[in-house]
Coordinates of C-alpha atoms and ligand atoms in Angstrom, one line a residue:
M1 CA 100.8 105.6 154.0
T2 CA 103.7 103.2 154.3
A3 CA 106.2 102.4 151.6
G4 CA 105.3 99.3 149.6
S5 CA 101.6 99.6 150.3
T6 CA 99.4 99.0 147.2
A7 CA 96.4 101.2 148.3
P8 CA 96.1 104.2 146.0
R9 CA 97.4 107.4 147.6
T10 CA 94.9 110.1 148.4
F11 CA 95.4 113.8 148.0
A12 CA 95.8 114.2 151.8
D13 CA 98.5 111.4 151.8
V14 CA 100.6 113.4 149.4
Y15 CA 99.9 117.0 150.3
G16 CA 98.6 116.9 153.9
R17 CA 95.4 118.8 153.2
P18 CA 92.2 118.2 151.2
P19 CA 91.8 119.2 147.5
D20 CA 89.6 122.0 146.4
G21 CA 87.8 119.5 144.1
T22 CA 88.2 116.6 141.7
W23 CA 87.7 116.9 137.9
R24 CA 87.1 114.0 135.6
A25 CA 87.9 113.4 131.9
P26 CA 87.3 110.0 130.1
G27 CA 89.3 108.1 127.6
R28 CA 87.8 107.4 124.2
V29 CA 87.6 104.8 121.4
N30 CA 87.4 106.1 117.9
L31 CA 84.7 104.3 116.0
I32 CA 86.1 105.4 112.6
G33 CA 88.2 108.2 111.2
E34 CA 91.8 107.3 111.9
F35 CA 94.6 109.7 111.0
T36 CA 92.0 112.0 109.5
D37 CA 92.2 114.6 112.3
Y38 CA 95.6 116.1 111.4
N39 CA 94.4 116.1 107.7
E40 CA 91.7 118.5 108.9
G41 CA 89.0 115.9 108.2
F42 CA 86.3 114.2 110.2
V43 CA 86.4 111.7 113.1
L44 CA 83.7 109.8 115.0
P45 CA 84.9 108.9 118.5
T46 CA 82.8 107.7 121.4
T47 CA 83.5 107.9 125.1
L48 CA 84.8 105.2 127.4
P49 CA 83.4 104.6 130.9
F50 CA 86.9 104.9 132.3
A51 CA 88.4 108.2 133.2
T52 CA 91.3 110.1 134.7
R53 CA 90.5 112.3 137.8
A54 CA 92.6 115.3 138.8
S55 CA 92.2 116.4 142.4
V56 CA 93.6 119.9 142.7
A57 CA 94.1 122.6 145.4
R58 CA 95.1 126.1 144.7
R59 CA 98.2 127.5 146.4
D60 CA 98.9 131.0 147.7
D61 CA 102.1 131.2 145.6
D62 CA 102.8 130.5 141.9
L63 CA 104.3 127.0 142.4
V64 CA 102.9 123.9 140.8
R65 CA 103.5 120.2 141.8
V66 CA 102.0 117.1 140.4
A67 CA 101.7 113.5 141.8
S68 CA 100.1 110.3 140.6
A69 CA 98.0 107.9 142.6
Q70 CA 99.4 105.1 140.4
Y71 CA 102.7 105.3 142.3
P72 CA 101.6 104.4 145.9
D73 CA 105.0 103.1 147.1
G74 CA 106.6 106.5 147.0
T75 CA 108.6 105.9 143.8
S76 CA 107.0 109.0 142.5
A77 CA 106.3 111.6 145.2
A78 CA 105.0 114.9 144.0
T79 CA 107.3 116.5 141.4
E80 CA 109.6 119.3 142.6
A81 CA 107.7 122.5 142.8
V82 CA 108.2 124.7 139.8
R83 CA 107.0 128.3 139.1
V84 CA 104.3 128.3 136.5
S85 CA 106.2 131.0 134.6
A86 CA 109.4 129.0 134.7
L87 CA 107.9 125.9 132.8
R88 CA 109.7 125.4 129.5
P89 CA 109.1 122.7 126.8
G90 CA 111.7 120.0 127.0
T91 CA 112.4 120.4 130.7
V92 CA 109.9 117.8 132.0
T93 CA 109.7 114.2 130.9
G94 CA 107.3 111.3 131.5
W95 CA 103.7 111.6 132.6
P96 CA 104.2 114.8 134.6
A97 CA 104.9 116.7 131.3
Y98 CA 101.2 116.1 130.2
A99 CA 99.9 117.7 133.4
L100 CA 102.5 120.5 133.7
G101 CA 102.2 121.1 129.9
V102 CA 98.6 122.2 130.5
F103 CA 99.7 124.9 133.0
W104 CA 102.4 126.0 130.5
S105 CA 100.0 126.1 127.6
L106 CA 97.4 128.1 129.4
H107 CA 99.9 130.5 131.0
T108 CA 101.7 131.2 127.7
A109 CA 98.3 131.8 126.1
G110 CA 97.8 134.7 128.5
C111 CA 95.6 133.1 131.2
A112 CA 96.2 134.3 134.7
L113 CA 97.2 131.2 136.7
G114 CA 98.4 130.8 140.3
G115 CA 100.1 127.8 141.8
A116 CA 98.4 124.4 142.5
D117 CA 99.0 121.0 144.0
V118 CA 97.7 118.2 141.7
L119 CA 97.1 114.5 142.2
V120 CA 96.0 112.5 139.1
D121 CA 94.4 109.1 139.3
S122 CA 93.7 107.2 136.1
E123 CA 91.7 104.1 135.2
V124 CA 92.2 104.6 131.5
P125 CA 94.7 101.8 130.3
I126 CA 97.9 103.5 129.4
G127 CA 99.5 103.1 126.0
A128 CA 96.4 101.2 124.8
G129 CA 95.3 103.7 122.1
L130 CA 92.4 104.7 124.3
S131 CA 93.6 108.3 124.9
S132 CA 95.0 108.2 128.4
S133 CA 97.2 111.2 127.5
A134 CA 94.2 113.4 126.6
A135 CA 92.2 112.2 129.6
L136 CA 95.1 113.4 131.8
E137 CA 95.5 116.7 130.1
C138 CA 91.8 117.4 130.0
S139 CA 91.1 116.5 133.7
V140 CA 93.9 118.9 134.7
G141 CA 92.6 121.5 132.2
L142 CA 89.1 121.4 133.6
A143 CA 90.4 121.8 137.1
V144 CA 92.6 124.8 136.2
R145 CA 89.8 126.4 134.2
E146 CA 87.4 126.3 137.2
L147 CA 89.9 127.0 140.0
F148 CA 91.3 130.1 138.3
G149 CA 88.0 131.2 136.8
L150 CA 89.2 131.1 133.2
D151 CA 86.7 132.1 130.5
L152 CA 87.4 129.3 128.1
S153 CA 85.0 127.1 126.1
L154 CA 85.6 123.4 125.9
E155 CA 86.9 123.8 122.4
Q156 CA 89.5 126.3 123.6
L157 CA 90.4 124.0 126.4
A158 CA 90.9 121.1 124.0
L159 CA 93.1 123.3 121.8
A160 CA 95.2 124.3 124.8
A161 CA 95.6 120.6 125.8
Q162 CA 96.6 119.7 122.3
R163 CA 99.2 122.5 122.3
A164 CA 100.5 121.2 125.6
E165 CA 101.0 117.8 123.9
N166 CA 102.4 119.2 120.7
E167 CA 104.8 121.7 122.1
F168 CA 105.5 120.9 125.7
V169 CA 105.5 117.1 125.5
G170 CA 106.6 117.0 121.8
V171 CA 104.0 114.6 120.4
P172 CA 102.5 115.9 117.0
C173 CA 99.0 114.6 117.7
G174 CA 95.8 116.0 116.2
I175 CA 92.8 117.4 118.0
M176 CA 90.5 114.3 118.1
D177 CA 91.5 112.9 121.6
Q178 CA 91.2 116.2 123.5
M179 CA 87.9 117.1 121.8
A180 CA 86.5 113.5 122.5
S181 CA 87.6 113.6 126.1
L182 CA 85.8 116.9 126.7
L183 CA 82.8 116.6 124.5
C184 CA 81.7 112.9 124.1
V185 CA 78.6 111.9 125.9
P186 CA 77.5 108.3 126.7
G187 CA 75.3 106.6 124.2
H188 CA 76.5 108.8 121.3
A189 CA 79.4 109.2 119.0
L190 CA 80.9 112.7 118.3
L191 CA 81.0 113.6 114.6
L192 CA 83.7 116.2 114.7
D193 CA 85.1 118.4 111.9
A194 CA 88.8 118.6 112.9
R195 CA 89.2 121.8 110.8
S196 CA 86.4 124.0 112.1
L197 CA 85.8 122.0 115.4
D198 CA 82.1 122.0 114.5
H199 CA 80.6 118.9 116.0
R200 CA 77.3 117.0 116.7
Q201 CA 76.3 114.1 118.8
V202 CA 75.2 111.0 116.7
P203 CA 73.0 108.4 118.6
F204 CA 75.0 105.2 119.2
D205 CA 72.5 103.0 120.9
L206 CA 74.2 99.6 121.0
E207 CA 71.9 98.1 123.6
R208 CA 68.8 98.6 121.5
S209 CA 70.5 96.7 118.6
G210 CA 71.7 93.9 120.9
L211 CA 75.3 94.8 120.2
V212 CA 78.4 95.4 122.2
L213 CA 81.7 97.2 121.4
M214 CA 84.6 95.2 122.6
V215 CA 88.1 96.5 123.2
L216 CA 90.9 94.0 122.4
D217 CA 94.0 95.5 124.0
T218 CA 97.1 93.8 122.6
R219 CA 99.2 95.2 125.5
V220 CA 102.1 95.8 123.1
R221 CA 103.5 99.1 121.9
H222 CA 106.2 98.9 119.2
A223 CA 108.9 101.5 119.5
L224 CA 108.4 102.3 115.8
G225 CA 105.1 103.9 116.7
D226 CA 106.5 107.2 118.0
S227 CA 108.6 108.2 114.9
A228 CA 106.1 106.7 112.5
Y229 CA 103.3 108.9 113.7
G230 CA 105.2 112.1 112.7
D231 CA 106.5 110.5 109.5
R232 CA 102.9 109.7 108.4
R233 CA 101.8 113.2 109.3
S234 CA 104.7 114.8 107.2
A235 CA 103.9 112.5 104.3
C236 CA 100.3 113.7 104.3
E237 CA 101.5 117.3 104.3
R238 CA 103.8 116.7 101.5
A239 CA 101.1 115.0 99.5
A240 CA 98.7 117.9 100.1
A241 CA 101.3 120.3 98.8
L242 CA 101.9 118.2 95.7
L243 CA 98.2 118.1 95.1
G244 CA 97.8 121.8 95.6
V245 CA 95.3 121.6 98.5
R246 CA 95.4 123.0 102.0
A247 CA 95.0 119.5 103.6
L248 CA 94.1 116.0 102.3
R249 CA 90.6 116.6 103.6
D250 CA 90.1 118.8 100.5
V251 CA 90.6 115.8 98.2
R252 CA 87.0 114.6 97.5
P253 CA 86.4 110.8 97.2
E254 CA 85.2 111.3 93.6
D255 CA 88.5 113.1 92.8
L256 CA 90.7 110.4 94.4
G257 CA 91.5 108.5 91.2
A258 CA 92.7 111.6 89.4
A259 CA 94.7 112.7 92.5
L260 CA 96.5 109.4 92.7
T261 CA 97.6 109.6 89.0
R262 CA 99.4 112.9 90.0
L263 CA 101.5 111.3 92.7
D264 CA 104.6 109.5 91.4
D265 CA 105.5 108.0 94.8
P266 CA 103.4 104.9 95.4
V267 CA 103.9 105.1 99.2
L268 CA 102.5 108.7 99.2
A269 CA 99.6 107.5 97.0
R270 CA 98.7 104.8 99.5
R271 CA 98.7 107.2 102.3
V272 CA 96.4 109.6 100.4
R273 CA 94.1 106.7 99.5
H274 CA 93.7 105.8 103.2
V275 CA 93.0 109.3 104.3
V276 CA 90.4 110.0 101.6
T277 CA 88.6 106.6 101.8
E278 CA 88.7 106.9 105.6
G279 CA 87.0 110.3 105.4
A280 CA 84.2 108.7 103.3
R281 CA 83.9 105.8 105.9
V282 CA 83.3 108.4 108.7
F283 CA 80.2 109.7 106.8
E284 CA 79.0 106.2 106.0
V285 CA 79.2 105.1 109.6
A286 CA 77.5 108.3 110.8
R287 CA 74.7 107.8 108.3
L288 CA 74.2 104.1 109.4
L289 CA 74.1 105.2 113.1
E290 CA 71.5 107.8 112.4
A291 CA 69.4 105.3 110.5
S292 CA 69.8 102.8 113.5
R293 CA 71.4 100.3 111.1
L294 CA 74.2 99.4 113.5
E295 CA 74.9 95.9 112.2
E296 CA 75.9 97.4 108.9
V297 CA 78.6 99.4 110.6
G298 CA 80.7 96.2 111.0
P299 CA 82.0 95.8 107.5
V300 CA 82.9 99.5 107.3
L301 CA 85.1 99.1 110.4
T302 CA 86.8 96.0 108.8
D303 CA 87.4 98.0 105.6
G304 CA 89.0 100.7 107.8
H305 CA 91.3 98.1 109.3
R306 CA 92.5 96.9 105.8
S307 CA 93.1 100.4 104.8
L308 CA 95.2 101.1 107.9
R309 CA 97.1 97.8 107.5
D310 CA 97.8 98.0 103.7
D311 CA 97.7 101.7 102.8
Y312 CA 98.6 103.6 105.9
E313 CA 100.8 100.7 107.2
V314 CA 100.4 101.3 110.9
S315 CA 99.1 97.9 112.0
C316 CA 101.2 95.1 113.5
A317 CA 101.0 91.3 113.9
E318 CA 99.2 91.5 117.2
L319 CA 96.6 93.9 115.9
D320 CA 96.0 91.9 112.8
T321 CA 95.7 88.7 114.8
A322 CA 93.1 90.3 117.1
V323 CA 91.1 91.6 114.2
D324 CA 91.2 88.3 112.2
A325 CA 90.4 86.1 115.2
A326 CA 87.4 88.4 116.2
L327 CA 86.0 88.2 112.7
R328 CA 86.4 84.5 112.4
A329 CA 84.6 84.1 115.7
G330 CA 81.6 86.1 114.4
A331 CA 82.3 89.7 115.1
L332 CA 80.4 91.9 112.7
G333 CA 83.5 94.1 112.1
A334 CA 86.8 94.9 113.7
R335 CA 89.7 97.3 113.3
M336 CA 92.7 98.7 115.1
V337 CA 92.2 102.1 116.8
G338 CA 94.4 105.0 117.8
G339 CA 98.0 105.7 116.8
G340 CA 98.9 102.1 115.7
F341 CA 101.9 99.7 116.1
G342 CA 100.2 98.2 119.1
G343 CA 97.5 99.3 121.5
S344 CA 93.9 98.2 120.9
A345 CA 91.5 97.0 118.3
I346 CA 87.8 97.2 118.6
A347 CA 85.2 94.6 117.6
L348 CA 81.5 95.1 117.0
V349 CA 79.8 92.0 118.4
R350 CA 76.3 90.6 119.0
S351 CA 75.8 90.6 122.7
G352 CA 75.6 86.8 122.9
A353 CA 78.9 86.4 121.1
T354 CA 81.3 88.3 123.4
G355 CA 82.5 85.2 125.2
A356 CA 83.3 83.4 121.9
V357 CA 85.1 86.4 120.5
G358 CA 87.1 86.9 123.6
E359 CA 88.1 83.2 123.7
A360 CA 89.0 83.2 120.0
V361 CA 91.3 86.2 120.4
R362 CA 93.0 84.8 123.5
A363 CA 93.5 81.4 121.8
A364 CA 95.0 83.1 118.7
F365 CA 97.4 85.1 120.8
A366 CA 98.5 82.0 122.7
A367 CA 99.0 80.1 119.4
A368 CA 101.1 82.9 118.0
G369 CA 103.2 83.1 121.2
F370 CA 102.0 86.6 122.1
S371 CA 101.4 87.5 125.7
A372 CA 97.8 87.5 126.8
P373 CA 95.6 90.4 125.6
R374 CA 93.3 92.4 127.9
I375 CA 89.7 92.2 126.7
F376 CA 86.8 94.3 127.9
V377 CA 83.5 95.8 126.9
A378 CA 83.6 99.5 126.1
A379 CA 79.9 100.1 125.5
P380 CA 77.1 99.9 126.5
A381 CA 78.4 101.2 129.8
A382 CA 76.1 98.9 131.8
A383 CA 77.9 95.8 130.4
V384 CA 81.2 97.2 131.6
A385 CA 80.2 97.0 135.2
A386 CA 79.3 93.4 134.7
N387 CA 82.5 92.7 133.0
G388 CA 84.8 94.4 135.4
H389 CA 87.4 97.0 135.4
P390 CA 90.0 97.1 132.6
R391 CA 93.0 97.4 134.8
Ligands
GLA401 C1 96.4 109.5 118.1 C2 96.4 111.0 118.1 C3 95.1 111.5 117.4 C4 94.9 110.8 116.1 C5 95.0 109.3 116.2 C6 94.9 108.6 114.9 O1 95.4 109.0 119.0 O2 96.5 111.6 119.4 O3 95.2 112.9 117.2 O4 95.7 111.3 115.1 O5 96.2 108.9 116.8 O6 93.6 108.7 114.4

């Protein structure tokens, strides 16, 4: 492969031999249940038809190297080989930390790992709130599990990937994204209890209802997002301690009013109100999906957005513009998804209205002076092929 070429690199381009195999893990969109996972509550994500693939070959020694097909011009050759046992949190930065962190996490948990060469290739939009990090961790995790014969359930693998992100990369995320990447199946949403990791598949048949789930990627990521995620998480832990519960999941919706009167800090009270009402919205949406009343999910999503915007305060002008424009153009409901301060919103739309909604969002972005959003259909998957690739 010559420098400057734009064709993706293959494993053989980078390592001069074929991989032992390729393992795939998809991104996700969360239908409802935002910032409930680290409060030990419930979430309801669904899979995206876009994935990260890890091609991996075992090595005879205990060295590991990673490379990305997204850097075809040689700006990022494989990382320097490092002994699995020498990996330490804080020593690796950028995307390689997510891949190497999985080796670190499994090795320090006592799994017997040898060395490996890894090439990752991702079609999940990065920084769009669609879980590209978890897709990367989980594709590598699945490869390592199989190649080294590790006796780990998907739940254990998800926890190992989360630990890689928390401790090796240094992002205090919850467990939703890793569980979604490993356990979501097309045509369903995953109702997950983030405390026990109990889960069940809830039918999510958009096609039968003549509906489409659109992703409105603002393509912005405000710097505030990184610190705000941890700040919100600590605020929730502080509120739980003040209320005398293990986690905010333990505040029942019917006890919310009384709980709020016990919190002097109005900011803390708003955070609690979001988490508790959002937990109730998860069950409401799961109930509507199970009853095949998909159109009624729309207003619940929009309520979720208002709660994230006003109570959790994690939205931004671009996300609010996308949501408002989609609703004005006839979307049944819309809300921001993921960690906030940029990334994507989702809109639940009748299949005939996707063009109008897309146009309205593009026009609103242009009128506000924002750069153009990236808009695509997340589900049903068949519509995606017609609509093209999100990259
Ligand atoms: C990010 C985190 C998740 C979750 C969401 C918000 O995606 O990785 O664990 O907390 O934000 O719901």
